[in-house]
Amino acid sequence: MAVIKINALDGSVVEFVDEIIGSGAMKDVYFSPCKSYVVAFYRDELDHASIERLEMITGRYRESIFQHETGDYWKSFFCWPEKIVEHDGRIGVVVPSYQAHFFFDYGSVNNDFLNIKGKEKQGKWFASANNQNRFLDDREKGDWSKYLKISLTIARAVRRLHAAGLAHSDLSYKNVLVSPVEGLATIIDVDGLVVPGKYPPDVVGTPDFIAPEVVATAHLSKTDPARCLPNISTDRHALAVLIYNYLLLRHPLRGDKVRDLDPQKDETLSMGEKALFVEHPTNADNRIKLERVKPTELPWKDTNKLPYSITGPYISKLFERAFIDGLHSPQSRPTADEWESALIKSIDLIQPCVNPECKQGWYIFDNTLSPTCPFCGTKYNGLLPVINFYSEREKGRFVSDDHRLMVYTNQSLYRWHTNRFVTPNERLQAHDKKRQGYFVFHNHAWYLVNENMPHLINATTKESYPVGSQIQITDGINLLIGNERGDRLLNIQMVDSDC
């Protein structure tokens, strides 16, 4: 195939192989000879506002995210257009190629009848029980802990967009690539970003992820002040739906209530004005009826067996705000910041299932004396340490941080566990990434090995635990970690699931 060499609008040389490797709704995509980037040309002519938007996305907005001290951190979170090109009367963008882990290593079941081997891992393949169970090789699916990490990555990326004053406008499993084996995700199709008040959306979104107020007013003219168009608050709805999809493999609004006998009107009402959470605690009208559920959708669509509460105290509260309080009140929806914080705390609450055959492998501690994996029903037996974090707000006065850490063999303590002013995000310094200690179970007892905490003492006895020491942890023990900006107290709660 011929290699075409052109100049981007910034003057740099761009090359692409004259062979279409993929086509979307709006663009045709070509590989560069080295395959490190692609060139995507729009099939239709762009108006002046669309070109100006692309100039801002590849220019000022890109620079604001990637060209400063935390810029490298964000490169894996987005597939962000870098340059604008023009060839044969068509405008295009230069975009980095997807990383290797975002392509299927294995085909679909039954000799890859879907022909997905080597194709990109669009999130839609992993966001429903039916798709996972019917089509995907088990080696592509990952375990439940990885979907928590995928959700965290998406929330973090959306938080960064919103902090820059941008809205994605079409956040959905079509525009997110995931790799459940590694727990990674990246947001694609960034060239349609919405700048509120400046660049309106090109599309209203993807069905299943469009906010109810957008669906309900879609029949109005775009110039009608009552028409709701995609913005940051509608992104928040789509983000909540995505997280619910990935963690529970079902849609939060697609129950079995019929609003109208006309299928199109029923769809508009179900996703718009009359949208109702399938797990609404006081209104059961839109429950999922098990008699209508396919075997390949179980157990995920059984909301009695796997209710949203299995996502733990932090995530489940945000689901309630997103799909009960905020479903028809956009101002009440959780922000991407709040999702990020809830997911970080929830990841600290996961524990491994003791059943080696459990397909999900992990679950969130339910704060009971008999922790049980909701996915396979296996109970944990034995002593289970839980760490409750308290921080010093005034001299000698410690306040609960509403943050806990589940302990299991080789569980690690990091700086964000020992100091409330440290958060595991793009601002995390290199020295803060170093592990502070880890836990082991030895001779029927639990121990904390102090690796990097020089100011660790027993808060009650004042006994000092130097770096390198092993501390037996028992119920009620309080460990105090000294910090420059306020100490942190680790209160050990020992759950005895044998009792």
XYZ file of C-alpha atoms in Angstrom:
499
model
C 0.000 0.000 0.000
C 1.131 3.537 -0.742
C 2.377 5.723 2.096
C 1.059 9.273 1.922
C 3.106 12.070 3.464
C 1.435 15.367 4.394
C 2.011 18.285 6.741
C -0.182 18.841 9.783
C -1.512 22.354 10.403
C 1.322 22.867 12.896
C 3.850 22.158 10.117
C 4.973 18.723 11.323
C 5.178 15.771 8.937
C 2.446 13.135 9.153
C 2.426 9.840 7.264
C -0.311 7.285 6.785
C -0.833 4.097 4.809
C -3.512 4.513 2.147
C -5.769 1.769 3.487
C -8.787 2.225 5.738
C -8.359 0.102 8.891
C -11.628 1.141 10.510
C -14.663 3.355 10.073
C -16.902 4.896 12.683
C -20.040 6.966 12.434
C -18.106 10.044 11.341
C -14.521 9.102 10.421
C -12.330 6.771 8.364
C -9.142 5.665 10.106
C -5.682 4.967 8.652
C -2.510 3.620 10.302
C 0.815 5.412 10.216
C 3.629 3.243 8.747
C 5.056 2.662 12.231
C 1.566 2.096 13.688
C 2.348 4.366 16.645
C -0.449 6.720 15.620
C -3.497 6.791 13.360
C -4.956 9.460 11.109
C -8.743 9.745 11.206
C -10.432 11.742 8.431
C -13.966 13.093 8.733
C -16.156 11.959 5.879
C -18.330 15.082 5.950
C -17.158 18.635 5.589
C -16.704 20.400 8.916
C -18.084 23.861 9.569
C -15.991 26.682 10.978
C -17.098 26.066 14.586
C -16.158 22.366 14.387
C -12.694 23.189 13.044
C -12.237 25.823 15.743
C -13.228 23.241 18.360
C -10.614 20.803 17.002
C -7.995 23.546 17.131
C -8.810 24.128 20.806
C -8.849 20.394 21.622
C -5.479 19.743 19.941
C -4.132 23.052 21.217
C -5.045 24.837 24.412
C -7.087 22.090 26.064
C -4.532 19.414 25.279
C -1.741 21.598 26.626
C -3.677 22.345 29.823
C -3.893 18.625 30.613
C -0.691 17.138 29.223
C 1.936 19.877 29.203
C 2.643 20.397 32.873
C 4.119 18.455 35.773
C 1.358 15.828 35.934
C 0.888 15.599 32.161
C 2.536 12.223 31.668
C 0.193 10.697 34.224
C -2.848 11.398 32.039
C -1.535 9.972 28.772
C -2.890 6.493 29.475
C -6.299 7.829 30.531
C -7.182 9.352 27.154
C -6.603 8.733 23.493
C -6.314 12.460 22.826
C -6.049 14.027 19.336
C -2.645 15.643 18.874
C -2.733 17.374 15.485
C -5.059 18.460 12.692
C -4.409 17.487 9.080
C -6.049 18.170 5.734
C -5.842 15.972 2.624
C -7.906 15.850 -0.549
C -10.383 18.306 0.891
C -10.967 16.333 4.078
C -10.079 17.386 7.614
C -8.572 14.785 9.955
C -6.916 14.353 13.320
C -3.777 12.514 14.390
C -4.368 10.306 17.428
C -2.009 7.941 19.314
C -2.630 4.261 18.630
C -4.329 2.228 21.329
C -2.020 0.356 23.681
C -1.635 -3.385 23.030
C -3.675 -4.477 26.061
C -6.776 -2.807 24.592
C -6.972 -5.406 21.815
C -8.485 -8.866 22.246
C -5.872 -11.586 22.632
C -8.453 -14.330 22.238
C -11.423 -14.673 19.937
C -15.019 -15.086 20.995
C -16.265 -18.537 21.937
C -17.164 -21.055 19.191
C -14.102 -20.429 17.025
C -14.342 -16.657 17.218
C -17.593 -16.450 15.293
C -17.713 -12.719 16.102
C -14.234 -12.199 14.632
C -13.095 -10.047 17.569
C -9.546 -11.380 18.005
C -7.197 -8.464 17.433
C -10.060 -5.928 17.611
C -10.237 -3.208 20.236
C -11.884 -4.016 23.566
C -14.873 -1.713 23.525
C -16.464 -1.578 26.923
C -19.771 -2.935 25.634
C -18.328 -6.472 25.570
C -17.696 -6.363 29.324
C -20.620 -4.298 30.641
C -23.374 -6.924 30.443
C -23.685 -10.467 31.744
C -25.110 -11.644 28.434
C -22.110 -10.438 26.427
C -19.586 -11.804 28.899
C -21.236 -15.200 29.323
C -22.166 -15.817 25.689
C -19.256 -14.418 23.775
C -16.036 -13.852 25.721
C -13.160 -16.168 26.465
C -12.717 -16.512 30.240
C -9.127 -15.327 29.852
C -10.356 -11.885 28.779
C -12.822 -11.277 31.604
C -10.704 -10.405 34.627
C -12.050 -10.550 38.183
C -14.316 -8.193 40.124
C -11.456 -6.213 41.666
C -10.349 -5.218 38.152
C -13.750 -3.693 37.404
C -13.403 -1.538 40.506
C -10.070 -0.336 39.114
C -11.576 0.250 35.669
C -14.340 2.300 37.285
C -11.765 4.295 39.236
C -9.797 5.055 36.071
C -12.903 6.270 34.241
C -14.012 8.413 37.201
C -10.543 9.927 37.460
C -10.435 10.731 33.729
C -13.884 12.340 33.826
C -12.885 14.338 36.891
C -9.920 15.740 34.953
C -12.095 16.690 31.966
C -14.613 18.436 34.184
C -11.870 20.265 36.075
C -10.804 21.725 32.717
C -14.375 22.891 32.087
C -14.967 20.213 29.444
C -17.728 17.634 29.043
C -17.299 14.448 27.008
C -20.968 14.571 25.874
C -21.013 10.936 24.677
C -19.581 9.001 27.594
C -20.572 5.379 27.087
C -19.136 1.881 26.766
C -18.627 2.650 23.065
C -16.159 5.396 23.868
C -14.245 3.636 26.627
C -11.755 0.869 25.947
C -11.110 -1.520 28.834
C -8.698 -4.281 29.702
C -10.192 -6.291 32.577
C -7.158 -8.571 32.920
C -5.074 -5.557 33.959
C -7.894 -3.371 35.281
C -7.158 -0.571 32.809
C -9.310 1.808 30.776
C -8.889 4.710 28.367
C -11.390 7.243 27.018
C -11.563 7.634 23.242
C -13.425 9.882 20.770
C -12.305 13.001 22.585
C -12.646 15.172 19.463
C -16.310 15.921 20.225
C -15.756 17.499 23.641
C -18.294 20.069 24.768
C -17.194 23.443 26.084
C -20.278 24.820 27.862
C -21.346 28.137 26.369
C -18.802 27.932 23.564
C -18.839 24.612 21.662
C -22.166 22.729 21.743
C -22.347 18.933 21.460
C -22.325 17.215 18.065
C -24.481 14.361 19.383
C -26.901 13.862 22.263
C -25.145 10.687 23.362
C -25.488 6.917 23.163
C -28.749 5.193 24.165
C -28.527 3.748 27.708
C -26.237 6.607 28.785
C -28.235 9.699 27.814
C -29.475 11.585 30.870
C -33.276 11.540 31.382
C -33.623 15.297 30.915
C -31.886 15.055 27.524
C -34.137 12.197 26.402
C -37.270 13.952 27.642
C -36.528 17.171 25.708
C -34.990 15.635 22.568
C -38.084 16.515 20.525
C -37.498 20.246 21.050
C -35.409 22.450 18.777
C -31.762 22.901 19.764
C -32.482 26.609 20.093
C -35.380 26.058 22.499
C -34.269 27.176 25.985
C -36.171 24.206 27.453
C -34.058 21.734 25.466
C -31.425 19.993 27.594
C -28.145 19.255 25.812
C -25.140 17.218 27.001
C -23.011 18.958 29.614
C -21.062 18.154 32.757
C -24.180 17.117 34.727
C -25.258 14.699 31.978
C -21.721 13.266 31.987
C -22.270 12.539 35.680
C -25.337 10.467 34.845
C -23.433 8.541 32.167
C -20.525 7.959 34.559
C -22.846 6.486 37.200
C -24.447 4.211 34.593
C -21.036 3.028 33.404
C -19.894 2.185 36.926
C -23.164 0.367 37.677
C -22.793 -1.554 34.394
C -19.234 -2.669 35.098
C -19.780 -3.662 38.722
C -23.217 -5.277 38.376
C -23.401 -6.221 34.665
C -26.888 -4.777 34.202
C -28.456 -1.404 33.446
C -29.842 0.649 36.358
C -32.979 1.801 34.490
C -33.867 -1.143 32.241
C -36.447 -2.978 34.279
C -39.738 -4.500 33.126
C -42.203 -1.657 33.662
C -44.118 -0.767 30.468
C -45.014 2.916 30.129
C -46.616 2.833 26.673
C -47.712 0.153 24.211
C -45.890 1.990 21.422
C -42.280 0.695 21.683
C -40.707 4.029 20.719
C -42.823 6.027 23.178
C -42.144 3.424 25.859
C -38.384 3.744 25.284
C -38.538 7.541 25.437
C -40.529 7.497 28.663
C -38.454 4.692 30.243
C -35.163 6.477 29.650
C -36.551 9.998 30.023
C -39.431 11.542 31.911
C -40.549 8.284 33.615
C -37.099 6.766 34.227
C -37.037 4.712 37.449
C -34.198 2.899 39.185
C -34.694 -0.882 38.964
C -33.659 -1.176 42.630
C -35.601 1.808 43.973
C -36.147 0.997 47.670
C -39.738 2.276 47.891
C -41.001 1.929 44.320
C -40.810 -1.597 42.926
C -42.675 -0.828 39.673
C -39.567 -1.201 37.498
C -38.078 -4.332 39.039
C -36.359 -6.849 36.762
C -38.660 -9.875 36.465
C -36.680 -13.082 36.755
C -39.081 -15.013 34.550
C -38.013 -12.771 31.661
C -34.279 -13.037 32.325
C -32.092 -15.201 30.074
C -29.923 -17.879 31.738
C -26.841 -16.086 30.390
C -27.842 -12.979 32.362
C -27.802 -14.743 35.731
C -26.979 -14.249 38.518
C -26.350 -10.586 37.694
C -29.920 -9.628 36.808
C -31.226 -11.189 40.012
C -31.262 -8.025 42.143
C -32.190 -10.016 45.240
C -29.090 -12.185 44.932
C -26.730 -9.402 43.825
C -28.256 -6.082 44.972
C -26.365 -2.834 44.488
C -25.493 -2.939 48.205
C -22.776 -5.542 47.446
C -20.709 -2.629 46.131
C -20.192 -1.533 49.733
C -21.093 1.513 51.825
C -19.390 4.184 49.724
C -20.379 3.192 46.189
C -23.936 2.152 47.097
C -24.609 5.589 48.623
C -23.548 7.229 45.375
C -25.765 4.871 43.366
C -28.671 6.063 45.519
C -27.801 9.688 44.836
C -27.344 9.051 41.108
C -30.435 6.923 40.456
C -32.857 8.027 43.178
C -32.079 11.596 44.301
C -30.333 12.776 41.133
C -32.069 10.816 38.382
C -34.408 13.731 37.635
C -32.472 16.381 39.603
C -29.104 16.845 37.847
C -27.719 19.073 40.597
C -27.960 16.146 43.055
C -25.813 13.736 41.039
C -22.450 12.674 42.456
C -19.446 14.376 40.903
C -16.586 12.455 39.333
C -14.517 13.577 42.359
C -16.933 11.837 44.690
C -16.894 8.657 42.609
C -13.101 8.660 42.664
C -12.994 8.992 46.460
C -15.663 6.315 46.965
C -13.862 3.872 44.665
C -10.506 4.405 46.382
C -12.101 3.661 49.769
C -13.985 0.693 48.339
C -10.855 -0.866 46.863
C -9.422 -0.748 50.392
C -12.442 -2.783 51.570
C -12.091 -5.705 49.164
C -10.981 -9.103 50.328
C -10.102 -12.236 48.376
C -12.683 -14.992 48.221
C -11.364 -18.156 49.879
C -12.975 -20.276 47.161
C -10.327 -20.845 44.457
C -13.090 -21.617 41.944
C -14.896 -18.299 42.467
C -14.915 -16.504 39.104
C -15.050 -13.030 40.642
C -12.292 -13.717 43.162
C -12.903 -10.636 45.359
C -15.730 -8.937 47.195
C -16.279 -5.995 49.517
C -16.384 -6.633 53.257
C -19.989 -6.299 54.430
C -19.182 -5.384 58.045
C -20.708 -8.566 59.466
C -19.337 -11.276 61.748
C -19.741 -13.796 58.957
C -18.290 -12.291 55.756
C -19.647 -14.141 52.730
C -18.755 -13.825 49.058
C -21.966 -12.687 47.318
C -20.858 -14.211 44.035
C -20.281 -17.817 45.075
C -21.712 -17.916 48.621
C -18.461 -19.016 50.280
C -18.027 -17.860 53.890
C -14.762 -16.639 55.378
C -13.653 -18.553 58.463
C -11.083 -17.330 60.948
C -9.742 -14.042 62.251
C -10.179 -11.123 59.883
C -8.452 -7.833 60.784
C -10.038 -4.533 59.791
C -8.182 -1.241 60.232
C -10.174 1.877 61.100
C -8.373 5.145 60.324
C -8.474 8.192 62.589
C -6.557 11.443 62.090
C -5.411 14.105 64.490
C -7.331 17.316 63.747
C -6.287 19.112 66.928
C -3.520 18.202 69.349
C -4.520 14.908 70.931
C -7.993 14.845 69.316
C -8.537 12.126 66.717
C -11.500 12.052 64.351
C -12.716 9.147 62.224
C -11.732 9.444 58.567
C -14.641 7.232 57.441
C -12.007 5.016 55.827
C -11.156 1.385 56.546
C -8.666 -1.129 55.228
C -9.287 -4.859 54.987
C -6.295 -6.996 55.889
C -5.286 -10.145 54.029
C -1.943 -11.857 53.519
C 0.471 -9.491 51.759
C -1.966 -6.580 51.972
C 0.091 -3.380 51.889
C 0.076 -0.110 53.782
C 0.892 2.974 51.712
C 1.365 6.626 52.493
C -2.283 7.391 51.734
C -3.127 4.971 54.547
C -0.708 6.501 57.026
C -1.281 10.194 56.228
C -4.665 11.736 55.404
C -3.040 14.503 53.370
C -1.746 12.008 50.789
C -4.114 10.831 48.042
C -3.330 8.203 45.388
C -3.854 10.353 42.308
C -1.836 12.317 39.742
C -0.287 14.491 42.440
C 1.245 11.537 44.292
C 4.983 12.121 44.689
C 7.512 9.374 43.936
C 8.519 8.990 47.601
C 4.831 8.602 48.554
C 4.460 5.540 46.328
C 6.813 3.498 48.492
C 5.150 0.793 50.569
C 5.150 1.537 54.298
C 4.426 -1.981 55.555
C 2.565 -5.206 54.862
C 0.551 -7.856 56.700
C 1.161 -11.590 57.063
C -0.689 -14.425 58.765
C 1.762 -16.700 60.589
C 1.191 -19.423 63.205
C -2.471 -18.505 63.625
C -1.668 -14.844 64.261
C -1.628 -11.646 62.195
C 1.444 -9.412 61.974
C 2.255 -6.020 60.521
C 5.795 -5.726 59.163
C 7.065 -2.159 59.473
C 9.062 -1.284 56.349
C 9.123 2.523 56.245
C 7.408 3.978 59.320
C 10.109 5.397 61.641
C 7.537 6.950 64.007
C 5.268 3.991 64.735
C 4.224 3.343 68.345
C 1.578 1.576 70.389
C -0.763 4.454 71.318
C -1.684 2.807 74.619
C 1.620 1.463 75.942
C 3.858 3.961 74.048
C 6.030 1.029 72.910
C 8.022 1.988 69.832
C 8.136 -0.259 66.759
C 11.267 0.479 64.717
C 11.550 -0.062 60.980
C 12.042 -3.775 60.355
C 10.010 -4.914 63.339
C 7.016 -7.240 63.236
C 4.001 -6.210 65.292
C 1.385 -8.766 66.261
C -1.992 -7.137 65.726
C -4.855 -8.062 68.023
C -8.365 -6.811 68.602
C -8.449 -3.262 69.963
C -4.777 -2.434 69.507
C -4.151 1.197 68.496
C -1.103 1.995 66.405
C -0.013 5.624 66.127
C 1.957 6.863 63.128
C 3.726 10.185 63.520
C 3.487 12.703 60.660
C 4.593 16.298 60.239
C 1.041 17.514 59.555
C -0.945 15.478 62.072
C -0.634 11.931 63.318
C -2.779 9.025 62.155
C -4.236 6.367 64.410
C -4.835 2.808 63.186
C -7.475 1.092 65.308
C -7.473 -2.676 64.772
C -10.834 -4.451 64.830
C -10.585 -8.230 64.738
C -13.605 -9.979 63.238
C -13.835 -13.590 64.405
C -16.009 -15.290 61.827
C -15.853 -18.592 63.711
C -18.110 -17.246 66.433
